[in-house]
Structure formats: C-alpha cells, structure tokens
PDB file of C-alpha atoms in Angstrom:
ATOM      1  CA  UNK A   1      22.212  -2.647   5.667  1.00 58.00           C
ATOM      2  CA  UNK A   2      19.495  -1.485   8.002  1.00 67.00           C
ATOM      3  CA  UNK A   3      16.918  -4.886   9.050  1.00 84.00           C
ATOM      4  CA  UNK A   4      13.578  -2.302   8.994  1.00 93.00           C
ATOM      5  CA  UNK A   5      12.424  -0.954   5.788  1.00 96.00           C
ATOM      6  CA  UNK A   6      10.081   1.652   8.575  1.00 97.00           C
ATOM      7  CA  UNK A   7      10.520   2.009  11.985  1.00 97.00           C
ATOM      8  CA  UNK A   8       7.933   3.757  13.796  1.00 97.00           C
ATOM      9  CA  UNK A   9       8.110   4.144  17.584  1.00 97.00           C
ATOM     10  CA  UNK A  10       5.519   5.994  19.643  1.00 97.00           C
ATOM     11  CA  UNK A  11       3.320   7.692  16.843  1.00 96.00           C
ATOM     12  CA  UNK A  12       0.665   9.841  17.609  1.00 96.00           C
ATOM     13  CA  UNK A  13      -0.905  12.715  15.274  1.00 95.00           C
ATOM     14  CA  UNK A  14      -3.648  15.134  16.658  1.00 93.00           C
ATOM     15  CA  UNK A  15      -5.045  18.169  14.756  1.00 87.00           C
ATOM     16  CA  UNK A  16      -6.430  21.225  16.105  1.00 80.00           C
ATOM     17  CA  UNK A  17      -9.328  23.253  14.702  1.00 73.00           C
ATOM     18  CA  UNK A  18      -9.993  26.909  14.524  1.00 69.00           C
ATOM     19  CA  UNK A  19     -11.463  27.069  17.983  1.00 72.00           C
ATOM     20  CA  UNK A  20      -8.580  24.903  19.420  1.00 75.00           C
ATOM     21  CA  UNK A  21     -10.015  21.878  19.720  1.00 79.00           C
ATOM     22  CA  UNK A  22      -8.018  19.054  19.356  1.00 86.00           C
ATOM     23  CA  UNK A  23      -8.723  16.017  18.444  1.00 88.00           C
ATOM     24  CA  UNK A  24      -6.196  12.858  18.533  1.00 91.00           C
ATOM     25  CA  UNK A  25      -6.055  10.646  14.889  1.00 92.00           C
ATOM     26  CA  UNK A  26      -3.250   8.329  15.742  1.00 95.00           C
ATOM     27  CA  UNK A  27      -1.934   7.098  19.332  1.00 95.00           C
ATOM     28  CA  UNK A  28       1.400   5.678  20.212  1.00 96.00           C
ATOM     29  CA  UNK A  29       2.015   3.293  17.676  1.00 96.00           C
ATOM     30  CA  UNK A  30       5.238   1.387  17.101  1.00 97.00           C
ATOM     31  CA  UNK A  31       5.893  -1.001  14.602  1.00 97.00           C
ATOM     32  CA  UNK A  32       8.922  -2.091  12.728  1.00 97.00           C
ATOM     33  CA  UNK A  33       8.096  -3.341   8.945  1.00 97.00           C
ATOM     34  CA  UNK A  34      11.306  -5.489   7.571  1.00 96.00           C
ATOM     35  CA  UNK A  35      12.884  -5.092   4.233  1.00 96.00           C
ATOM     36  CA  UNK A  36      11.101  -7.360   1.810  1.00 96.00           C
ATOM     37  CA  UNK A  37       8.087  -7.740   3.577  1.00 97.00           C
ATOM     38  CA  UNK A  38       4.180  -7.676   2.460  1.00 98.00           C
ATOM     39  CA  UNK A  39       2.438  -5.449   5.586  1.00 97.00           C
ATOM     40  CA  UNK A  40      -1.654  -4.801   5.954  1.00 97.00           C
ATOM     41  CA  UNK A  41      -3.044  -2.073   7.696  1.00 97.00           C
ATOM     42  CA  UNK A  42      -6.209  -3.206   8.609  1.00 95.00           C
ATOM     43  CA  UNK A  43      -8.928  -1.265  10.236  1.00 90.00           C
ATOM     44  CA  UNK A  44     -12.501   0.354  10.115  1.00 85.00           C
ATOM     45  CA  UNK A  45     -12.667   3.018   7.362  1.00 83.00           C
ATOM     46  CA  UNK A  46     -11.744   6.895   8.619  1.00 82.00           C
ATOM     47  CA  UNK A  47      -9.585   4.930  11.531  1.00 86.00           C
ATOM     48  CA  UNK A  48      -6.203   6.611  10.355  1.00 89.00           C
ATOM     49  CA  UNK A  49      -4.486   4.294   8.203  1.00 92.00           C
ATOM     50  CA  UNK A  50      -4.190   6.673   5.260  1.00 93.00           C
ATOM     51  CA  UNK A  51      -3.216   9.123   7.716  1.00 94.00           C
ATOM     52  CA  UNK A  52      -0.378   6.523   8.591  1.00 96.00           C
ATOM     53  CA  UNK A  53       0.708   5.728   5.515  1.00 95.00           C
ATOM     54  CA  UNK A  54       0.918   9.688   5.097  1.00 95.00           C
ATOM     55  CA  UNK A  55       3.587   9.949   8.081  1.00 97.00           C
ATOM     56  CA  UNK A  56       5.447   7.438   6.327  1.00 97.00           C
ATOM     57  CA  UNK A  57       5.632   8.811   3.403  1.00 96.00           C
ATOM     58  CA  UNK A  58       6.504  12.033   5.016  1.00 96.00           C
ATOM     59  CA  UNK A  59       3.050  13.681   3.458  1.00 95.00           C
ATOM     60  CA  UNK A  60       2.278  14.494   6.777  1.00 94.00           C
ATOM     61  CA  UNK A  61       4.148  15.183  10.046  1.00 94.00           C
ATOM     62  CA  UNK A  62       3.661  13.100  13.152  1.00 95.00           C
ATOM     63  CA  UNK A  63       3.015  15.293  16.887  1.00 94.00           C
ATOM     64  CA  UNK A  64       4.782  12.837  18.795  1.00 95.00           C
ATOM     65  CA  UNK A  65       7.565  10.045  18.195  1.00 96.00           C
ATOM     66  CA  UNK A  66       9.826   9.487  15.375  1.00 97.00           C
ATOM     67  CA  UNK A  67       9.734   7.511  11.847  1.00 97.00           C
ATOM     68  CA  UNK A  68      12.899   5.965  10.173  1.00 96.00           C
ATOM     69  CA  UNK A  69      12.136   5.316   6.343  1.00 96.00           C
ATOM     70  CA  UNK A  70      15.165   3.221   4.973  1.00 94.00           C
ATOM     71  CA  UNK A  71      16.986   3.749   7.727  1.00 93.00           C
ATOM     72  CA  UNK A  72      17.201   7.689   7.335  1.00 95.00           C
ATOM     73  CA  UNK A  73      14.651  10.736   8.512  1.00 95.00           C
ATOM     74  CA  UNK A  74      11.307  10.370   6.626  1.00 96.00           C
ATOM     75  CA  UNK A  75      12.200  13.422   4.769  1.00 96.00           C
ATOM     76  CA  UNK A  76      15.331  12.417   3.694  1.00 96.00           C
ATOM     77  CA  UNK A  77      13.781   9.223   1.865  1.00 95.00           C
ATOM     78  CA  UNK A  78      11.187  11.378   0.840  1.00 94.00           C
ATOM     79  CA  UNK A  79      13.359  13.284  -1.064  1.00 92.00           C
ATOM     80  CA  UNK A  80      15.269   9.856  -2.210  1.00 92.00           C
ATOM     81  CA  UNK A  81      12.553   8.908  -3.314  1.00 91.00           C
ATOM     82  CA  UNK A  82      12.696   5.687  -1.540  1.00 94.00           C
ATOM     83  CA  UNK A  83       9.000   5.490  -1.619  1.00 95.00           C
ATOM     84  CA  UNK A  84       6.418   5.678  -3.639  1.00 94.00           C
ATOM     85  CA  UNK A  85       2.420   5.808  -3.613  1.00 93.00           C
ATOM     86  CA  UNK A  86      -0.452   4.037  -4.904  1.00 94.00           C
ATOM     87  CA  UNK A  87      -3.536   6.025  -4.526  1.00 89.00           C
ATOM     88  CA  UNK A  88      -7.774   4.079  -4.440  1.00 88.00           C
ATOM     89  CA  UNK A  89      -7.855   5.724  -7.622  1.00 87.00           C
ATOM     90  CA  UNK A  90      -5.113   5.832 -10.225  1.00 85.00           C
ATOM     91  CA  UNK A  91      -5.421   9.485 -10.680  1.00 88.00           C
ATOM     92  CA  UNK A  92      -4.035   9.020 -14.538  1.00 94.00           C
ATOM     93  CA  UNK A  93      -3.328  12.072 -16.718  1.00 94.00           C
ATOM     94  CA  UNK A  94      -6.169  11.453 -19.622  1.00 95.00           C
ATOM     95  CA  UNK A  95      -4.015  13.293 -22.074  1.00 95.00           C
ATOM     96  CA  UNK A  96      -0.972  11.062 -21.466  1.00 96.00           C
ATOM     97  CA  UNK A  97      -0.929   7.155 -22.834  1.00 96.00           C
ATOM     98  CA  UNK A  98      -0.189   4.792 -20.968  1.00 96.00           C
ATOM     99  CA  UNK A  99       3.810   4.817 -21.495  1.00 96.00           C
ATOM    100  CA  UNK A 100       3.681   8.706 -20.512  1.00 96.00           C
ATOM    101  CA  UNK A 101       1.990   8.126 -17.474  1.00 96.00           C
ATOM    102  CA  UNK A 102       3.899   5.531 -16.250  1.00 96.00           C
ATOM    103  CA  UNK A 103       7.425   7.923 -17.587  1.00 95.00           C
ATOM    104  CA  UNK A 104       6.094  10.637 -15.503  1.00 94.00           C
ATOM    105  CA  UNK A 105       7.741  10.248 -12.190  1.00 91.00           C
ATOM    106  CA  UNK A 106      10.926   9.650 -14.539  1.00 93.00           C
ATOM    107  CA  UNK A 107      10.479  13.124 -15.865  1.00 92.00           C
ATOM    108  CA  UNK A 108      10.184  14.972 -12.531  1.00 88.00           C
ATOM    109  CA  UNK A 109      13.609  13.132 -11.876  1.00 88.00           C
ATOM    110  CA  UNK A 110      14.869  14.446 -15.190  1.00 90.00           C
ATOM    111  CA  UNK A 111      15.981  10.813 -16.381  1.00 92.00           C
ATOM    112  CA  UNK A 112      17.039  10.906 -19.951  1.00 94.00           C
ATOM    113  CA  UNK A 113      14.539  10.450 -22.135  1.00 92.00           C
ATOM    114  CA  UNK A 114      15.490   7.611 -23.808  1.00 93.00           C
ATOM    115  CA  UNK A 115      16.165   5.784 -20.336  1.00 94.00           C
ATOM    116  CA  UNK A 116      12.658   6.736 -19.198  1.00 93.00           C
ATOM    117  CA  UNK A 117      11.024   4.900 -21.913  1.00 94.00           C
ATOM    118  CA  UNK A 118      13.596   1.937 -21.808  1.00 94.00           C
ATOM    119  CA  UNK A 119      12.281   1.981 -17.570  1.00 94.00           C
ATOM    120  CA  UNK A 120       8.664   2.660 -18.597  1.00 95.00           C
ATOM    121  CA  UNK A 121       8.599  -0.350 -20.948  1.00 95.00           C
ATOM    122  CA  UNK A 122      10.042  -2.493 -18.233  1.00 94.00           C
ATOM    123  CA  UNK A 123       7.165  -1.599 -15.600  1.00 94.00           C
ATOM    124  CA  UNK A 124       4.511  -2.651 -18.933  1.00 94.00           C
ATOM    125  CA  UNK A 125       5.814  -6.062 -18.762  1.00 92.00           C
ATOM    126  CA  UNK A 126       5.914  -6.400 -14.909  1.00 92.00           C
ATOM    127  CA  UNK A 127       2.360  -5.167 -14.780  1.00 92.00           C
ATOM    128  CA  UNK A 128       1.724  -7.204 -17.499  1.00 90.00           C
ATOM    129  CA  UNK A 129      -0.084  -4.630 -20.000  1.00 94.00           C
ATOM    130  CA  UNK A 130       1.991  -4.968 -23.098  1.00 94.00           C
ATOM    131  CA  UNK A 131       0.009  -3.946 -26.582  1.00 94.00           C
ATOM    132  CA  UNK A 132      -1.745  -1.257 -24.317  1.00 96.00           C
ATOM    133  CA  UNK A 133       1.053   0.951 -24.350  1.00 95.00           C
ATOM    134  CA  UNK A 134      -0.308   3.234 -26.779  1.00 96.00           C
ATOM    135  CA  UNK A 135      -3.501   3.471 -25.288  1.00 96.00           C
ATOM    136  CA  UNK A 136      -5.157   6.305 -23.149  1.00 97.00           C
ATOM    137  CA  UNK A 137      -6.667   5.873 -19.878  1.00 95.00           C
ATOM    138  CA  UNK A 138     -10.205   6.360 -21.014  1.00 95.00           C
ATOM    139  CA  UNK A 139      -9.568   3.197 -23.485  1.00 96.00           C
ATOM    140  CA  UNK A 140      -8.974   0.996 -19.932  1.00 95.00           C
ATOM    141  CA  UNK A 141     -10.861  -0.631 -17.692  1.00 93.00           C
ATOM    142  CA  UNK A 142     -10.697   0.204 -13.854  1.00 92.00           C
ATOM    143  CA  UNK A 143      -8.436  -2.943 -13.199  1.00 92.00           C
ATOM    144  CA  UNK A 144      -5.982  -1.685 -15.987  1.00 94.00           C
ATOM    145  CA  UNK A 145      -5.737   1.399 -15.111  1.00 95.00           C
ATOM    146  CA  UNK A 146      -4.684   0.154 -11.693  1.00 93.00           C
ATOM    147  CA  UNK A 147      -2.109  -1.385 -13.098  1.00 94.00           C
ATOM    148  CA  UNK A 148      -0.960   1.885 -14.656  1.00 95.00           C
ATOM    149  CA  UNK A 149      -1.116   3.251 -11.302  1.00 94.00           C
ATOM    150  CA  UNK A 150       1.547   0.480 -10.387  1.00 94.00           C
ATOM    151  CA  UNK A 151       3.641   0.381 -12.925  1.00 95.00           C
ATOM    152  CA  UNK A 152       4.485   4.255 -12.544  1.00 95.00           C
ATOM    153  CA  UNK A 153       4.549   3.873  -8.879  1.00 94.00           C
ATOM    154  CA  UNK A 154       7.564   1.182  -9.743  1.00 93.00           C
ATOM    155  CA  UNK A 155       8.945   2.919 -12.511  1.00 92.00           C
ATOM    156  CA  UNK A 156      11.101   5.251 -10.020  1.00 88.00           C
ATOM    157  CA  UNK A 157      12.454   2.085  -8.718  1.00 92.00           C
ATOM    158  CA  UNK A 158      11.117   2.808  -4.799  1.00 94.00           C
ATOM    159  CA  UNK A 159      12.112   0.404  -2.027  1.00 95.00           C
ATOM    160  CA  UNK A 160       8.807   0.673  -0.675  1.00 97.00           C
ATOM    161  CA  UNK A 161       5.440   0.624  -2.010  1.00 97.00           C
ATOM    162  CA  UNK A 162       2.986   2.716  -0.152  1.00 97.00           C
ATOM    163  CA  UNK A 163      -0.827   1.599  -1.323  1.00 97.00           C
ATOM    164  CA  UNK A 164      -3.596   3.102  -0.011  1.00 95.00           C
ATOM    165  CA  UNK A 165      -6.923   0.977  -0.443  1.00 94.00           C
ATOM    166  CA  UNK A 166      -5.895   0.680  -3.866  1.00 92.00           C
ATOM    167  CA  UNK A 167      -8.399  -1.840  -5.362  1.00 92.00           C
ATOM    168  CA  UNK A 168     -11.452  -1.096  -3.132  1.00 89.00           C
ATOM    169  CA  UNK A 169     -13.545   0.413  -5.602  1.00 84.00           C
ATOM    170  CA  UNK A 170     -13.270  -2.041  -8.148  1.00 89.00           C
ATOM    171  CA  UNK A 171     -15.548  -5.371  -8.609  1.00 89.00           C
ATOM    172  CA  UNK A 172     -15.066  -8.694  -6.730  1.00 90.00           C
ATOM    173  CA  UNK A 173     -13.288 -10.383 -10.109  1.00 90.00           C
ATOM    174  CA  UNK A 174     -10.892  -7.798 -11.149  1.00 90.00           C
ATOM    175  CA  UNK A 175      -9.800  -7.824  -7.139  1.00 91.00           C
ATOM    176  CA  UNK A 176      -9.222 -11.109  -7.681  1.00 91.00           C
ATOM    177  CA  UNK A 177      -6.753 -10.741 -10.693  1.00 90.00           C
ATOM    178  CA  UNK A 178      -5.112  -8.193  -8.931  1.00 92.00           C
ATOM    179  CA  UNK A 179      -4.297  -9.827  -5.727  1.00 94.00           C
ATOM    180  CA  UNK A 180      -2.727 -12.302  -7.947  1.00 93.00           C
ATOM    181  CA  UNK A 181      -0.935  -9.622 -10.206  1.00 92.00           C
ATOM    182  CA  UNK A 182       0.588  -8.124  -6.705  1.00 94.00           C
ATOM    183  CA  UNK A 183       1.491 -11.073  -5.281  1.00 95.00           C
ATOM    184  CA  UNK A 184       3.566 -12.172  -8.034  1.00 93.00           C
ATOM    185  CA  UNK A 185       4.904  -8.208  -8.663  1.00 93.00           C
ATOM    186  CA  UNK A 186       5.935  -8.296  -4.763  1.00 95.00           C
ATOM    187  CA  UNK A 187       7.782 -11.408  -5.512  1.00 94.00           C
ATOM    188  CA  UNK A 188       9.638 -10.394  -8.443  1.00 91.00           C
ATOM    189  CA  UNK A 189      10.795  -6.550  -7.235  1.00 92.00           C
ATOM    190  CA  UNK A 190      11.503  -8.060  -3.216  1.00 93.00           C
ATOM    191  CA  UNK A 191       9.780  -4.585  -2.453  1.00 95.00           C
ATOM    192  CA  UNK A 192       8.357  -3.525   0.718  1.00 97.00           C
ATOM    193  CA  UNK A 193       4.769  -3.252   0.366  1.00 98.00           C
ATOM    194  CA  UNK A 194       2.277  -1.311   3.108  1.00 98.00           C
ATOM    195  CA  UNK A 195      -1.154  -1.902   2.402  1.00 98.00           C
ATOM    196  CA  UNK A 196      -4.116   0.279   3.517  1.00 96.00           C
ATOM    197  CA  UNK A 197      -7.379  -2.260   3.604  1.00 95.00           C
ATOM    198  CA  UNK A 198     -10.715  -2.135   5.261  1.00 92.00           C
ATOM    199  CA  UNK A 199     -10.989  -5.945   3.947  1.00 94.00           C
ATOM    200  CA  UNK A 200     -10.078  -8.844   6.286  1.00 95.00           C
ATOM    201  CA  UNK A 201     -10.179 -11.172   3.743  1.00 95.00           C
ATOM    202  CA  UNK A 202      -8.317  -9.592   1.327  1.00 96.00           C
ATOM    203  CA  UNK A 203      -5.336  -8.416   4.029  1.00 97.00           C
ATOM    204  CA  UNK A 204      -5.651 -12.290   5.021  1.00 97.00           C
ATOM    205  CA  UNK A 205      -4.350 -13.708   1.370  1.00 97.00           C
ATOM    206  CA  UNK A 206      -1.628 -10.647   0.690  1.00 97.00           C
ATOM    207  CA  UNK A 207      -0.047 -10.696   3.693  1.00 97.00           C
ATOM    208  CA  UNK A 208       3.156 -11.597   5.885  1.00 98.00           C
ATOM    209  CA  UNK A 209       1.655  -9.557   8.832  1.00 98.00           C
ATOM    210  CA  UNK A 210      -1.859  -7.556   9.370  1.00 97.00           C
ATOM    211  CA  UNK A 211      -1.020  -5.055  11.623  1.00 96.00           C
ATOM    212  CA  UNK A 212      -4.718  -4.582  13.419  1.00 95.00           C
ATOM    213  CA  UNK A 213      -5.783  -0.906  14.290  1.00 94.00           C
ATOM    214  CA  UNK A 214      -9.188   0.406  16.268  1.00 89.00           C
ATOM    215  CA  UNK A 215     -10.100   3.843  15.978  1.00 84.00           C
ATOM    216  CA  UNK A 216     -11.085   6.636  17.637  1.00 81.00           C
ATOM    217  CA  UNK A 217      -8.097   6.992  18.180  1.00 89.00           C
ATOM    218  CA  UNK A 218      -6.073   4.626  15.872  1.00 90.00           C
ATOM    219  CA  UNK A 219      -4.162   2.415  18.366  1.00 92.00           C
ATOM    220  CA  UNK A 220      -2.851  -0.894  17.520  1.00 94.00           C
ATOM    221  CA  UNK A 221      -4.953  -3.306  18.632  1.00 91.00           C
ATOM    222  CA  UNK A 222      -2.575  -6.595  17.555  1.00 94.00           C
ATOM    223  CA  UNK A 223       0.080  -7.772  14.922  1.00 96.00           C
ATOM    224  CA  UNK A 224      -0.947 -10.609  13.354  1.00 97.00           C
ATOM    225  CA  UNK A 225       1.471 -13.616  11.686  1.00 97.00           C
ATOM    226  CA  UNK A 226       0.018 -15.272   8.813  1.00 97.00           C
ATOM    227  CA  UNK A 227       1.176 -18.626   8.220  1.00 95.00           C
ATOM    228  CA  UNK A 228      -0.329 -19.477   5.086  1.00 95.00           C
ATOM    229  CA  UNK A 229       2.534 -20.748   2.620  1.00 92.00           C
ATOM    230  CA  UNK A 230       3.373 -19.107  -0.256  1.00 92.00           C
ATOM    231  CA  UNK A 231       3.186 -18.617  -3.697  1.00 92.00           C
ATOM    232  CA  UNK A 232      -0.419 -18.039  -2.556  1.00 92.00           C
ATOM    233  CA  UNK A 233      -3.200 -18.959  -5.108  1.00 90.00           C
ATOM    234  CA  UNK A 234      -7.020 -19.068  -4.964  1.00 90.00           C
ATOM    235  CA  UNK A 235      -6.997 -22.447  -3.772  1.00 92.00           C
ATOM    236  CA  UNK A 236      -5.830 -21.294  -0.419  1.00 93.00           C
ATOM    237  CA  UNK A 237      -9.047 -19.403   0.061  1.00 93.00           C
ATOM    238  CA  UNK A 238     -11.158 -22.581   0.742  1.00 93.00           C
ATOM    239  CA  UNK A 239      -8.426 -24.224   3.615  1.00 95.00           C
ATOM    240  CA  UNK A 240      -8.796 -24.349   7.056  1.00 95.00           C
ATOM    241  CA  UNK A 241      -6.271 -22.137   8.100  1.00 95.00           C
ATOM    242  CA  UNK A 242      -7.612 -19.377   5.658  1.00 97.00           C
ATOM    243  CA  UNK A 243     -10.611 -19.624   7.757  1.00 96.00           C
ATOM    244  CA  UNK A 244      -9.402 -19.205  10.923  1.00 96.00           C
ATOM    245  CA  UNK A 245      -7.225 -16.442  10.154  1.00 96.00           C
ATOM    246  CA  UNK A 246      -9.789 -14.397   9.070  1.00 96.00           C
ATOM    247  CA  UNK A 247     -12.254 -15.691  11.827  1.00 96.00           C
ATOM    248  CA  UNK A 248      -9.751 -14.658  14.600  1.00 95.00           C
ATOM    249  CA  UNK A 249      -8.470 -10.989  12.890  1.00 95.00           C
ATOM    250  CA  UNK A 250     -13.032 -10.505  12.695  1.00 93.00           C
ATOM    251  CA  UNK A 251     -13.004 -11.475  16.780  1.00 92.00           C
ATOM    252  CA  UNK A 252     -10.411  -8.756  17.312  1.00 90.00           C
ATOM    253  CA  UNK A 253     -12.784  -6.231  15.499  1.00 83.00           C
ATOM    254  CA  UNK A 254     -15.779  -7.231  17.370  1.00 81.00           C
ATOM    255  CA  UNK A 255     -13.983  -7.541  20.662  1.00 80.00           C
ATOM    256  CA  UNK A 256     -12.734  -3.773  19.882  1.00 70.00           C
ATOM    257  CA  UNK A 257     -15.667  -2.629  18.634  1.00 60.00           C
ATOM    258  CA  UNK A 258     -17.300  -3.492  21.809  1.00 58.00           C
ATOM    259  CA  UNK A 259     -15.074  -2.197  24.124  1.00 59.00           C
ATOM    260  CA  UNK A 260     -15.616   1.373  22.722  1.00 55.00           C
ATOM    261  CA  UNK A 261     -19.469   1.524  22.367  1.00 43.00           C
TER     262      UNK A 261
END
C-alpha cells in the first residue's frame, strides 16, 4: 500500500485577470502527508491554504507540479471519493435533520437506503450527538452543528479528511470540546486529517506536523515535528514543551513577516 496519503511535489497556482495580469497564490511546494497522520496548515489568513487544500481535493487545478491523492491522480480519488471536506461553516440543509444531513453524501452515492441510515447512525455515535438525531439544524448550537458537519464528512467513509478552518468562528470553550472531540475521532477512524488554521496554538495541540506557510506567495516556510505525547489532553497546554512549540512556530512568523515588509 502506498506510504503517502498526498504527495505534492513542486506546487504552484497563479491566476490571471481580465487584463492578463497574473498573480502567483501558491509557489513550489512539496510535501508528503503519511497515511494516518494529523497535518496543520498554518499560516496568515488569505495566504493560500484553502487554496491548497482545494488542489488536493482536486476543487481546483494546480499550474505547475503534480498531486498524488491515495496514491492515484487527484481526480481519480476525487471521483473515489477518497476525500472528503469540512467547510468553517457546516453549510447544513435547514430542512433536513440531523440524520438526513449526515445520509446525504450516502444518497449522491446511491447507497441503499436502509444502509445509509444504518452508516448515518454510526457517524451520530462517533461524533457523539445521539438523542439529537431528530433534530434540525436551527435546534443546534454552532459546536453541534460542527459536529454534523463531521459526521457527514465521515459518513462516506473518506481516507482523508480535508478541514478548512473549521472551528474558527466559534467561541474559545466549544473550540476546546472540539479539539478534544477530533482528537479522539482521528484516533478511532486512523484517518488522514489536513487542517487549515490561522491559530498556532490550536495547530500546536492537534498536530503530528505544522507544515508553516508565508504568503504572498504561499511558500513553505518550515515543517515542524511536534513531540508532545499523545492521547493529548488540556493538561498539556500548561507544560514546557507546549510553550516552546508554540514560541518557536510564532518566531518563524515574525522572522517571515519581516523579511517581506
């Protein structure tokens, strides 16, 4: 079985405008994610990291290099469905409940209906949100209907998890009980998760790897290990080594940040 769950080598993407102007978004970057792994895409907000997470989920077409997505074309997972999106908002249909939102990936598959529910019902316990089943997504709060979001992003049974800023508009507590519902989702799927953060901190206490980008263009800037065991809890937030992670991955920013003013 291929090692990489994405291997990206030597991506750039540069759009042109009506006058032919071009302007370059992202700029020869490699990286190889492995199967299994929890990877952060970290950087400054409008850098290109949702425009990276696009190319890998074959949304949008690189201008130079090539992407393998499970081993195979971009496309070709694409259309495998080997991935699968979660979006800063949850983007739930307020007419469906919570089951029919999470079947609805199941649908455009044409999965049986009775196996879609059986699959639907499974994501409500990983995600943690049974006795809400019933319920629509105006009876939910923000952090729930994240977890909707989740749930029907796993229902299709992806190999990796594509999330893009995903809990950046919600408070400071419900983050919290997220990171934690993730963390132990990741654990108990072995998916390969990409994750789209402006937040040091936060990219700090998911992750195996932050993958550091600057911007204008979106190089990247460093690949950093994080060596903070795991199962990772709350406690780990007040330890040394939490510290200086996040201290170092903040001197790469500044250093960065200087070198382009």
């Amino acid at each position: 079985m291929e090692e990489n769950a994405v291997a990206l080598d030597k991506i750039s993407v540069t759009y042109q405008d009506s006058k032919k102007n071009s302007r370059t978004v992202l700029d020869n970057i490699s990286l190889h994610i492995r199967r299994g792994e929890f990877i952060s895409l970290l950087g400054p907000s409008g850098c290109g990291k949702t425009t990276l997470l696009r190319v890998i989920a074959d949304l949008k077409k690189q201008t130079e290099g090539t992407v393998k997505v499970a081993g195979q074309s971009a496309e070709k997972a694409r259309l495998a469905h080997k991935c699968a999106m979660v979006f800063q908002t949850p983007s739930l249909l307020e007419w469906r409940t919570v089951l029919e939102n999470i079947e609805l990936p199941l649908e455009l598959k044409k999965v049986p209906k009775k196996e879609r529910r059986k699959r639907a019902l499974e994501q409500v316990k990983i995600v943690d949100l049974q006795g809400y089943e019933n319920n629509y997504p105006k009876e939910l709060s923000g952090g729930m209907q994240q977890r909707v979001g989740i749930a029907r992003a796993l229902a299709a049974d992806p190999e990796i998890l594509l999330m893009d800023e995903p809990f950046s508009a919600l408070d400071e507590f419900t983050k919290a009980r997220l990171h934690g519902d993730l963390l132990r989702i990741w654990r108990s799927t072995g998916k390969t998760i990409i994750f789209v953060t402006h937040n040091i901190s936060e990219s700090v206490f998911l992750s195996d790897r932050v993958c550091v980008l600057s911007s204008n263009p979106a190089r990247l800037s460093e690949i950093v290990d994080i060596h903070l065991l795991r199962p990772r809890e709350n406690s780990i937030l007040k330890t040394e080594e939490y510290f200086k992670t996040v201290s170092h991955i903040r001197e790469i920013f500044e250093e960065k940040y200087n070198e382009n003013i």
